[in-house]
Tab-separated table of C-alpha atoms in Angstrom:
chain	number	residue	atom	x	y	z
A	1	MET	CA	-3.051	-31.029	20.660
A	2	LYS	CA	-4.355	-33.421	17.990
A	3	ALA	CA	-1.821	-34.610	15.343
A	4	ARG	CA	-4.089	-33.156	12.653
A	5	VAL	CA	-4.023	-29.754	14.182
A	6	VAL	CA	-0.236	-29.854	14.739
A	7	GLY	CA	0.202	-30.671	10.949
A	8	LEU	CA	-2.083	-27.815	10.038
A	9	TRP	CA	-0.038	-25.369	12.174
A	10	ALA	CA	3.172	-26.636	10.715
A	11	ALA	CA	1.778	-26.074	7.208
A	12	PHE	CA	0.470	-22.609	8.098
A	13	LEU	CA	3.774	-21.459	9.482
A	14	ALA	CA	5.743	-23.044	6.718
A	15	VAL	CA	3.742	-21.281	4.138
A	16	HIS	CA	4.450	-17.910	5.821
A	17	VAL	CA	8.104	-18.529	5.717
A	18	LEU	CA	7.910	-19.519	2.037
A	19	VAL	CA	5.865	-16.688	1.025
A	20	ALA	CA	8.009	-14.211	2.981
A	21	TRP	CA	11.020	-15.556	1.120
A	22	LEU	CA	9.330	-15.376	-2.335
A	23	GLY	CA	8.837	-11.719	-1.846
A	24	TRP	CA	12.638	-11.435	-2.142
A	25	VAL	CA	12.944	-13.478	-5.332
A	26	TYR	CA	9.747	-12.679	-7.362
A	27	PRO	CA	9.935	-9.967	-10.045
A	28	ALA	CA	8.251	-6.517	-10.021
A	29	GLN	CA	9.102	-5.635	-6.417
A	30	PRO	CA	6.117	-7.305	-4.566
A	31	MET	CA	7.525	-5.916	-1.419
A	32	GLY	CA	7.765	-2.372	-2.835
A	33	ASP	CA	5.036	-0.794	-0.784
A	34	VAL	CA	6.618	-1.859	2.502
A	35	THR	CA	10.150	-0.332	1.809
A	36	LEU	CA	9.138	2.508	-0.519
A	37	VAL	CA	6.047	3.800	1.216
A	38	TYR	CA	5.307	2.267	4.589
A	39	GLN	CA	8.890	2.701	5.897
A	40	PRO	CA	9.250	6.369	4.813
A	41	TRP	CA	5.868	7.219	6.303
A	42	SER	CA	6.613	5.602	9.624
A	43	GLN	CA	10.289	7.100	9.637
A	44	ALA	CA	8.861	10.625	9.096
A	45	ALA	CA	6.350	10.182	11.922
A	46	LEU	CA	9.106	9.002	14.323
A	47	ALA	CA	11.346	11.750	13.409
A	48	GLY	CA	8.812	14.389	14.187
A	49	GLU	CA	8.149	15.273	10.499
A	50	ALA	CA	4.782	14.830	8.611
A	51	ILE	CA	2.420	12.472	10.064
A	52	VAL	CA	0.124	10.979	7.186
A	53	GLY	CA	-3.421	11.376	7.913
A	54	VAL	CA	-2.863	14.062	10.626
A	55	THR	CA	-0.631	16.813	9.127
A	56	GLU	CA	-1.561	15.837	5.588
A	57	SER	CA	-4.345	13.877	3.907
A	58	TRP	CA	-3.749	10.090	3.409
A	59	VAL	CA	-5.166	7.311	1.288
A	60	TYR	CA	-5.598	5.036	4.438
A	61	PRO	CA	-7.326	5.655	7.679
A	62	GLN	CA	-4.992	7.150	10.200
A	63	PRO	CA	-4.613	4.092	12.476
A	64	ALA	CA	-3.008	2.174	9.541
A	65	ILE	CA	0.193	3.955	10.525
A	66	ILE	CA	0.368	1.985	13.830
A	67	PRO	CA	1.518	-1.460	12.357
A	68	MET	CA	3.995	0.489	10.225
A	69	LEU	CA	5.416	2.095	13.395
A	70	ILE	CA	5.407	-1.293	15.247
A	71	THR	CA	7.497	-2.683	12.299
A	72	GLN	CA	10.104	-0.069	13.046
A	73	ILE	CA	10.392	-1.277	16.629
A	74	VAL	CA	10.478	-4.999	15.535
A	75	ALA	CA	13.121	-4.189	12.820
A	76	SER	CA	15.368	-2.003	14.944
A	77	PRO	CA	17.664	-4.821	16.230
A	78	LEU	CA	18.082	-6.178	12.665
A	79	THR	CA	19.152	-2.982	11.070
A	80	GLY	CA	22.814	-3.349	11.707
A	81	VAL	CA	22.851	-6.808	10.312
A	82	VAL	CA	20.746	-6.520	7.015
A	83	GLY	CA	20.402	-2.697	6.602
A	84	SER	CA	17.410	-0.503	7.126
A	85	ALA	CA	15.302	-1.693	4.264
A	86	GLY	CA	16.069	-5.468	4.850
A	87	ALA	CA	15.287	-5.038	8.475
A	88	TYR	CA	12.077	-3.305	7.870
A	89	LEU	CA	11.006	-6.016	5.429
A	90	ILE	CA	11.762	-8.819	7.921
A	91	GLY	CA	10.067	-6.882	10.663
A	92	TRP	CA	6.990	-6.508	8.492
A	93	ALA	CA	6.924	-10.219	7.742
A	94	ILE	CA	7.359	-11.115	11.458
A	95	LEU	CA	4.433	-8.828	12.379
A	96	VAL	CA	2.114	-10.210	9.702
A	97	THR	CA	3.055	-13.836	10.754
A	98	ALA	CA	2.463	-13.009	14.450
A	99	LEU	CA	-1.004	-11.489	13.781
A	100	ASP	CA	-1.965	-14.366	11.432
A	101	ALA	CA	-0.864	-16.803	14.234
A	102	VAL	CA	-3.071	-15.172	16.668
A	103	GLY	CA	-5.976	-15.139	14.209
A	104	PHE	CA	-5.248	-18.847	13.370
A	105	GLY	CA	-5.197	-19.728	16.852
A	106	VAL	CA	-8.605	-18.219	17.475
A	107	LEU	CA	-10.007	-19.926	14.377
A	108	VAL	CA	-8.389	-23.487	14.830
A	109	GLY	CA	-7.498	-23.734	18.491
A	110	ARG	CA	-5.842	-26.603	20.030
A	111	THR	CA	-8.441	-29.338	19.017
A	112	GLY	CA	-10.223	-27.702	15.960
A	113	THR	CA	-13.434	-29.233	14.699
A	114	ALA	CA	-13.567	-30.508	11.166
A	115	ALA	CA	-14.990	-27.186	9.941
A	116	ARG	CA	-12.375	-25.128	11.739
A	117	ARG	CA	-9.541	-27.295	10.439
A	118	SER	CA	-11.116	-26.929	6.880
A	119	ALA	CA	-11.179	-23.104	7.194
A	120	GLY	CA	-7.576	-23.303	8.432
A	121	TRP	CA	-6.500	-25.359	5.350
A	122	PHE	CA	-8.329	-22.886	3.094
A	123	TRP	CA	-6.467	-19.809	4.561
A	124	THR	CA	-3.195	-21.664	4.226
A	125	ALA	CA	-3.826	-22.534	0.593
A	126	ALA	CA	-5.030	-19.046	-0.212
A	127	LEU	CA	-1.917	-17.395	1.159
A	128	LEU	CA	0.313	-19.832	-0.713
A	129	LEU	CA	-1.406	-19.182	-4.030
A	130	LEU	CA	-1.622	-15.516	-3.571
A	131	GLY	CA	2.072	-15.175	-2.763
A	132	PRO	CA	3.987	-12.285	-1.410
A	133	ILE	CA	1.178	-9.718	-2.045
A	134	GLY	CA	-0.746	-11.666	0.636
A	135	MET	CA	1.841	-10.583	3.281
A	136	TYR	CA	3.673	-7.371	2.192
A	137	ARG	CA	0.596	-4.956	2.125
A	138	ILE	CA	-1.252	-3.156	4.828
A	139	ASP	CA	-4.381	-5.362	3.900
A	140	ALA	CA	-2.504	-8.419	5.443
A	141	VAL	CA	-2.777	-6.738	8.868
A	142	THR	CA	-6.592	-6.654	8.676
A	143	VAL	CA	-7.125	-10.329	7.490
A	144	PRO	CA	-6.433	-11.963	11.011
A	145	LEU	CA	-8.428	-9.235	12.650
A	146	ALA	CA	-11.403	-9.883	10.391
A	147	VAL	CA	-11.169	-13.621	10.995
A	148	ILE	CA	-10.950	-12.991	14.793
A	149	GLY	CA	-13.901	-10.737	14.684
A	150	GLY	CA	-15.924	-13.096	12.623
A	151	CYS	CA	-15.262	-16.088	14.741
A	152	TRP	CA	-16.447	-14.141	17.822
A	153	LEU	CA	-19.557	-12.780	16.365
A	154	VAL	CA	-21.800	-15.425	17.820
A	155	LYS	CA	-20.641	-15.666	21.347
A	156	ARG	CA	-18.960	-12.333	21.824
A	157	PRO	CA	-20.783	-9.890	19.449
A	158	ALA	CA	-19.587	-6.725	21.170
A	159	THR	CA	-15.940	-7.793	21.381
A	160	ALA	CA	-16.130	-9.008	17.777
A	161	ALA	CA	-17.434	-5.538	16.664
A	162	VAL	CA	-14.608	-3.884	18.520
A	163	VAL	CA	-12.108	-5.997	16.576
A	164	LEU	CA	-13.741	-5.488	13.316
A	165	ALA	CA	-13.938	-1.732	13.949
A	166	VAL	CA	-10.273	-1.634	14.581
A	167	ALA	CA	-9.575	-3.531	11.383
A	168	ALA	CA	-11.939	-1.146	9.472
A	169	TRP	CA	-9.907	1.870	10.854
A	170	ILE	CA	-6.822	0.393	9.439
A	171	LYS	CA	-8.395	-0.577	5.914
A	172	ILE	CA	-11.967	0.228	5.258
A	173	TRP	CA	-13.039	-3.263	3.817
A	174	PRO	CA	-13.730	-4.982	7.196
A	175	GLY	CA	-16.634	-2.571	7.567
A	176	ALA	CA	-18.425	-4.885	5.148
A	177	LEU	CA	-18.377	-7.635	7.785
A	178	ILE	CA	-19.837	-5.274	10.304
A	179	VAL	CA	-22.540	-4.205	7.931
A	180	ALA	CA	-23.314	-7.913	7.242
A	181	ALA	CA	-23.451	-8.609	10.871
A	182	VAL	CA	-25.610	-5.701	11.869
A	183	THR	CA	-28.035	-6.924	9.064
A	184	ALA	CA	-28.017	-10.642	10.067
A	185	ALA	CA	-27.694	-10.843	13.799
A	186	ARG	CA	-30.235	-10.255	16.547
A	187	THR	CA	-27.454	-8.817	18.561
A	188	ARG	CA	-27.156	-5.992	16.017
A	189	GLY	CA	-27.661	-3.285	18.646
A	190	ARG	CA	-24.561	-4.376	20.637
A	191	ILE	CA	-22.574	-4.783	17.425
A	192	LEU	CA	-23.493	-1.328	16.171
A	193	LEU	CA	-22.929	0.340	19.435
A	194	ALA	CA	-19.379	-1.230	19.794
A	195	PHE	CA	-18.561	-0.088	16.332
A	196	LEU	CA	-19.763	3.492	16.956
A	197	GLY	CA	-17.862	3.496	20.350
A	198	VAL	CA	-14.537	2.526	18.721
A	199	SER	CA	-15.140	5.008	15.832
A	200	GLY	CA	-15.968	7.756	18.311
A	201	VAL	CA	-12.818	7.156	20.352
A	202	VAL	CA	-10.599	7.106	17.177
A	203	ILE	CA	-12.148	10.313	15.819
A	204	LEU	CA	-11.763	12.063	19.194
A	205	LEU	CA	-8.067	11.037	19.513
A	206	LEU	CA	-7.374	12.017	16.023
A	207	SER	CA	-9.042	15.461	16.645
A	208	VAL	CA	-6.914	15.968	19.642
A	209	LEU	CA	-3.766	15.227	17.637
A	210	GLY	CA	-4.796	17.846	15.160
A	211	ALA	CA	-6.059	15.808	12.217
A	212	GLY	CA	-8.855	18.299	11.621
A	213	GLU	CA	-9.397	18.832	7.922
A	214	HIS	CA	-7.603	15.571	7.117
A	215	LEU	CA	-9.819	13.400	9.375
A	216	PHE	CA	-11.614	11.826	6.426
A	217	GLY	CA	-8.863	12.298	3.869
A	218	PHE	CA	-8.887	8.573	3.112
A	219	VAL	CA	-12.260	9.056	1.481
A	220	THR	CA	-11.643	12.314	-0.395
A	221	GLU	CA	-8.209	11.126	-1.576
A	222	GLN	CA	-9.768	8.372	-3.586
A	223	THR	CA	-12.341	10.388	-5.482
A	224	GLY	CA	-10.111	11.909	-8.124
A	225	ARG	CA	-7.989	8.915	-9.049
A	226	GLY	CA	-8.354	7.303	-12.508
A	227	LEU	CA	-8.955	3.748	-13.525
A	228	GLN	CA	-6.223	1.345	-12.475
A	229	ILE	CA	-5.238	-1.288	-15.125
A	230	GLU	CA	-6.122	-4.168	-12.939
A	231	ALA	CA	-9.687	-3.006	-12.094
A	232	VAL	CA	-12.518	-5.100	-13.479
A	233	ALA	CA	-13.864	-2.136	-15.358
A	234	ALA	CA	-10.412	-1.606	-17.001
A	235	THR	CA	-10.502	-5.043	-18.759
A	236	PRO	CA	-11.952	-3.869	-22.151
A	237	PHE	CA	-9.529	-0.897	-22.152
A	238	MET	CA	-6.574	-3.216	-21.574
A	239	TRP	CA	-7.567	-5.145	-24.642
A	240	MET	CA	-7.678	-1.833	-26.372
A	241	ALA	CA	-4.167	-1.119	-25.039
A	242	ALA	CA	-2.991	-4.529	-26.464
A	243	ALA	CA	-4.371	-3.418	-29.792
A	244	GLY	CA	-2.660	-0.032	-29.510
A	245	ALA	CA	-5.849	1.970	-29.053
A	246	ALA	CA	-5.107	2.814	-25.320
A	247	THR	CA	-2.113	3.527	-23.083
A	248	VAL	CA	-0.822	2.501	-19.711
A	249	GLU	CA	0.480	5.483	-17.643
A	250	TYR	CA	1.923	5.886	-14.226
A	251	SER	CA	0.365	8.239	-11.781
A	252	PHE	CA	3.049	9.818	-9.467
A	253	GLU	CA	0.338	11.285	-7.295
A	254	ILE	CA	-1.387	7.930	-6.528
A	255	LEU	CA	1.769	5.760	-7.160
A	256	THR	CA	0.065	3.334	-9.457
A	257	PHE	CA	-0.510	2.367	-13.161
A	258	GLN	CA	-3.679	3.642	-14.770
A	259	ILE	CA	-5.298	3.275	-18.146
A	260	ASP	CA	-5.772	6.225	-20.546
A	261	ALA	CA	-8.302	6.013	-23.328
A	262	PRO	CA	-11.390	7.734	-24.515
A	263	GLY	CA	-14.239	7.125	-22.036
A	264	VAL	CA	-12.011	6.120	-19.127
A	265	ASP	CA	-12.681	9.275	-17.029
A	266	LEU	CA	-16.439	8.940	-17.437
A	267	LEU	CA	-16.325	5.275	-16.402
A	268	ALA	CA	-14.198	6.045	-13.461
A	269	ALA	CA	-16.640	8.752	-12.292
A	270	VAL	CA	-19.493	6.401	-12.682
A	271	LEU	CA	-17.934	3.500	-10.686
A	272	THR	CA	-18.140	5.127	-7.265
A	273	PRO	CA	-21.937	5.761	-7.335
A	274	LEU	CA	-22.380	2.231	-8.831
A	275	MET	CA	-20.540	0.706	-5.998
A	276	ALA	CA	-22.911	2.622	-3.503
A	277	VAL	CA	-26.040	1.492	-5.410
A	278	ALA	CA	-24.858	-2.174	-5.720
A	279	GLY	CA	-23.743	-2.339	-2.131
A	280	LEU	CA	-27.000	-0.934	-0.980
A	281	ALA	CA	-28.960	-3.316	-3.095
A	282	VAL	CA	-27.121	-6.273	-1.548
A	283	VAL	CA	-27.685	-4.993	2.003
A	284	VAL	CA	-31.395	-4.461	1.228
A	285	LEU	CA	-31.648	-8.017	0.096
A	286	GLY	CA	-29.909	-9.133	3.331
A	287	VAL	CA	-32.385	-6.934	5.458
A	288	VAL	CA	-35.409	-8.516	3.787
A	289	LYS	CA	-34.005	-11.944	4.468
A	290	ALA	CA	-33.290	-11.097	8.054
A	291	VAL	CA	-36.699	-9.624	8.561
A	292	ARG	CA	-38.260	-12.759	7.230
A	293	GLY	CA	-36.412	-14.891	9.701
A	294	ALA	CA	-33.309	-16.083	7.896
A	295	SER	CA	-30.851	-17.779	10.288
A	296	PHE	CA	-27.571	-16.103	11.102
A	297	PRO	CA	-25.247	-18.887	10.091
A	298	ARG	CA	-27.020	-19.123	6.621
A	299	LEU	CA	-27.362	-15.398	6.037
A	300	LEU	CA	-24.042	-14.068	7.359
A	301	PRO	CA	-21.490	-15.753	4.816
A	302	PRO	CA	-23.163	-14.931	1.433
A	303	LEU	CA	-24.088	-11.542	2.519
A	304	ALA	CA	-20.532	-10.656	3.743
A	305	MET	CA	-19.054	-12.171	0.633
A	306	ALA	CA	-21.457	-10.280	-1.677
A	307	ILE	CA	-20.712	-6.949	-0.078
A	308	VAL	CA	-16.947	-7.497	-0.215
A	309	VAL	CA	-17.042	-8.610	-3.774
A	310	VAL	CA	-19.147	-5.666	-4.761
A	311	LEU	CA	-16.413	-3.437	-3.292
A	312	ILE	CA	-13.855	-5.128	-5.561
A	313	VAL	CA	-15.869	-5.522	-8.762
A	314	THR	CA	-17.059	-1.848	-8.834
A	315	ASN	CA	-13.823	-0.438	-7.750
A	316	LYS	CA	-11.819	1.802	-9.938
A	317	VAL	CA	-8.756	0.375	-8.122
A	318	GLY	CA	-7.764	-3.118	-8.725
A	319	SER	CA	-4.847	-3.745	-6.421
A	320	PRO	CA	-3.838	-7.392	-6.189
A	321	GLN	CA	-4.019	-7.351	-2.429
A	322	PHE	CA	-7.844	-6.842	-2.695
A	323	GLN	CA	-7.981	-10.615	-2.934
A	324	THR	CA	-6.997	-10.837	0.624
A	325	TRP	CA	-10.360	-9.463	1.409
A	326	LEU	CA	-12.004	-12.538	0.234
A	327	ILE	CA	-10.145	-14.834	2.831
A	328	ALA	CA	-12.299	-13.917	5.850
A	329	PRO	CA	-15.721	-14.336	4.177
A	330	VAL	CA	-14.801	-17.734	2.996
A	331	VAL	CA	-13.422	-18.724	6.484
A	332	LEU	CA	-16.668	-17.718	7.976
A	333	TRP	CA	-18.629	-19.551	5.260
A	334	ILE	CA	-16.732	-22.686	6.040
A	335	LEU	CA	-17.147	-22.151	9.754
A	336	PHE	CA	-20.852	-21.359	9.775
A	337	ASP	CA	-22.203	-23.213	6.760
A	338	ARG	CA	-19.516	-25.716	5.639
A	339	THR	CA	-21.693	-27.755	3.251
A	340	ARG	CA	-22.358	-24.739	1.030
A	341	SER	CA	-18.867	-23.177	1.057
A	342	GLY	CA	-17.273	-25.469	-1.602
A	343	ALA	CA	-17.868	-23.299	-4.652
A	344	PRO	CA	-16.901	-19.936	-3.203
A	345	ALA	CA	-13.804	-21.275	-1.702
A	346	ALA	CA	-12.750	-22.936	-4.879
A	347	VAL	CA	-13.284	-19.737	-6.797
A	348	VAL	CA	-11.414	-17.683	-4.283
A	349	LEU	CA	-8.458	-20.154	-4.416
A	350	ALA	CA	-8.463	-19.772	-8.162
A	351	LEU	CA	-8.612	-15.969	-7.810
A	352	CYS	CA	-5.504	-16.004	-5.655
A	353	GLY	CA	-3.586	-18.052	-8.027
A	354	LEU	CA	-4.500	-15.989	-11.047
A	355	THR	CA	-3.795	-12.813	-9.163
A	356	CYS	CA	-0.224	-14.044	-8.387
A	357	LEU	CA	0.146	-14.664	-12.097
A	358	VAL	CA	-0.856	-11.198	-12.864
A	359	TYR	CA	1.195	-9.703	-10.017
A	360	PRO	CA	3.966	-9.941	-9.674
A	361	LEU	CA	4.903	-12.814	-12.107
A	362	THR	CA	3.743	-11.221	-15.403
A	363	TYR	CA	3.299	-7.601	-14.406
A	364	ASP	CA	6.055	-6.175	-16.392
A	365	ALA	CA	4.470	-7.766	-19.573
A	366	LEU	CA	1.131	-6.484	-18.416
A	367	LEU	CA	2.458	-2.951	-18.464
A	368	ARG	CA	3.308	-3.529	-22.035
A	369	ALA	CA	-0.260	-4.797	-22.572
A	370	GLU	CA	1.135	-8.185	-23.943
A	371	LEU	CA	-1.458	-10.757	-24.891
A	372	LEU	CA	-0.853	-13.414	-22.320
A	373	PRO	CA	-0.999	-11.269	-19.171
A	374	VAL	CA	-4.063	-9.438	-20.438
A	375	LEU	CA	-5.739	-12.764	-21.049
A	376	VAL	CA	-4.851	-13.895	-17.455
A	377	LEU	CA	-6.143	-10.606	-15.951
A	378	THR	CA	-9.262	-10.978	-18.017
A	379	ALA	CA	-9.837	-14.578	-16.587
A	380	ARG	CA	-9.194	-13.247	-13.057
A	381	ASN	CA	-11.640	-10.332	-13.536
A	382	ALA	CA	-14.299	-12.622	-15.028
A	383	LEU	CA	-13.905	-14.929	-12.186
A	384	LEU	CA	-14.617	-12.104	-9.694
A	385	ILE	CA	-17.906	-11.415	-11.502
A	386	VAL	CA	-18.579	-15.195	-11.164
A	387	LEU	CA	-17.926	-14.977	-7.456
A	388	LEU	CA	-20.297	-12.115	-7.194
A	389	VAL	CA	-23.090	-14.019	-8.973
A	390	LEU	CA	-22.419	-17.123	-6.691
A	391	ALA	CA	-22.675	-14.957	-3.604
A	392	VAL	CA	-25.899	-13.208	-4.618
A	393	ARG	CA	-27.351	-16.416	-5.792
A	394	ALA	CA	-26.539	-18.029	-2.413
A	395	LEU	CA	-28.002	-14.949	-0.581
A	396	LEU	CA	-31.313	-15.271	-2.587
A	397	ARG	CA	-31.440	-19.000	-1.741
A	398	VAL	CA	-31.143	-18.381	2.083
A	399	PRO	CA	-34.372	-19.795	3.606
A	400	ALA	CA	-36.493	-16.844	4.879
A	401	VAL	CA	-38.349	-18.897	7.480
A	402	ARG	CA	-38.400	-17.967	11.122
A	403	SER	CA	-36.596	-20.413	13.316
A	404	SER	CA	-35.836	-20.743	17.017
A	405	LYS	CA	-32.352	-21.508	16.082
A	406	ARG	CA	-31.784	-17.976	14.635
A	407	LYS	CA	-29.288	-16.060	16.540
């Protein structure tokens, strides 16, 4: 193994240890979801009580419970040493680190090329800047799966689609990579067939388990929620809150902080159809480029990034872990089209740093709508819009010329 690869691996693992530890010392409970939500859900399922997504509706796709259950197994030997909550947190960090190591191995390998090493350094830096929220959320489980699936799209499209489908059935966002791949690749038939096959098996198993009416609860559970304070669309209302014209309130049903002000409910209702329209527009643009002969390596990265950023910018939820969704598209951009990946990579790194400043470092002050955290949040949300513009512009600039090199 080359010395440069060994150094990269050492940095990657060291950052995981550091970030895992920072979760214990940073304010605002950045590990709260793991112990306050994931652990009780998994404990209830193991005890034969409620199974989220099966016996009751859930905000996540049902397979998301699997890593939570695995963590119980990993944590079990540690319970007598650090207590139930501490053991579960350590178990979660071990699970995420192990999955990331597998994904990193697929990306970098033993003798990684310059592009693969650059992608590895980007992933390492993004996790360091994002901090504990990049590890202690269910989204962290999907990042390495998305990276693995993306890396395999060229040589193993069906296998890649299976991995991405599994990731999408844990948290929906990797479906954006599947949509981008189906649009950009000549092997779209195999990719789509593999995705539908995995989805069919999952739906069949859930039906047998009795999910029934709760089968698609992860979709319906999101429809009635309000506008979260960190969402891009909430930015003007947070300035109103800073001026005393709006309030920040906690939703015990959704377990998050939302903004309350005149016009908020109407805006929240508009965002979901806006997401659908904007996402469709980006996909149509990608289809036009593909039909006109755009090459797979040029088309996939900006298309995947544009779809993912649309999901974030038009979302009425603004959870900080959404920034982890941006890691895989940039990794693929560096891998497939390194010379044009600099600007989006730099913007995503800045987004990770700003997001950590928002949550958890200044979150308590943000809940009071103090000026500095509202300003930082505004900068972060504005930068998300900049990233969307960059991705769409890059998509528009993809040469639509038929080439024998096209996949």
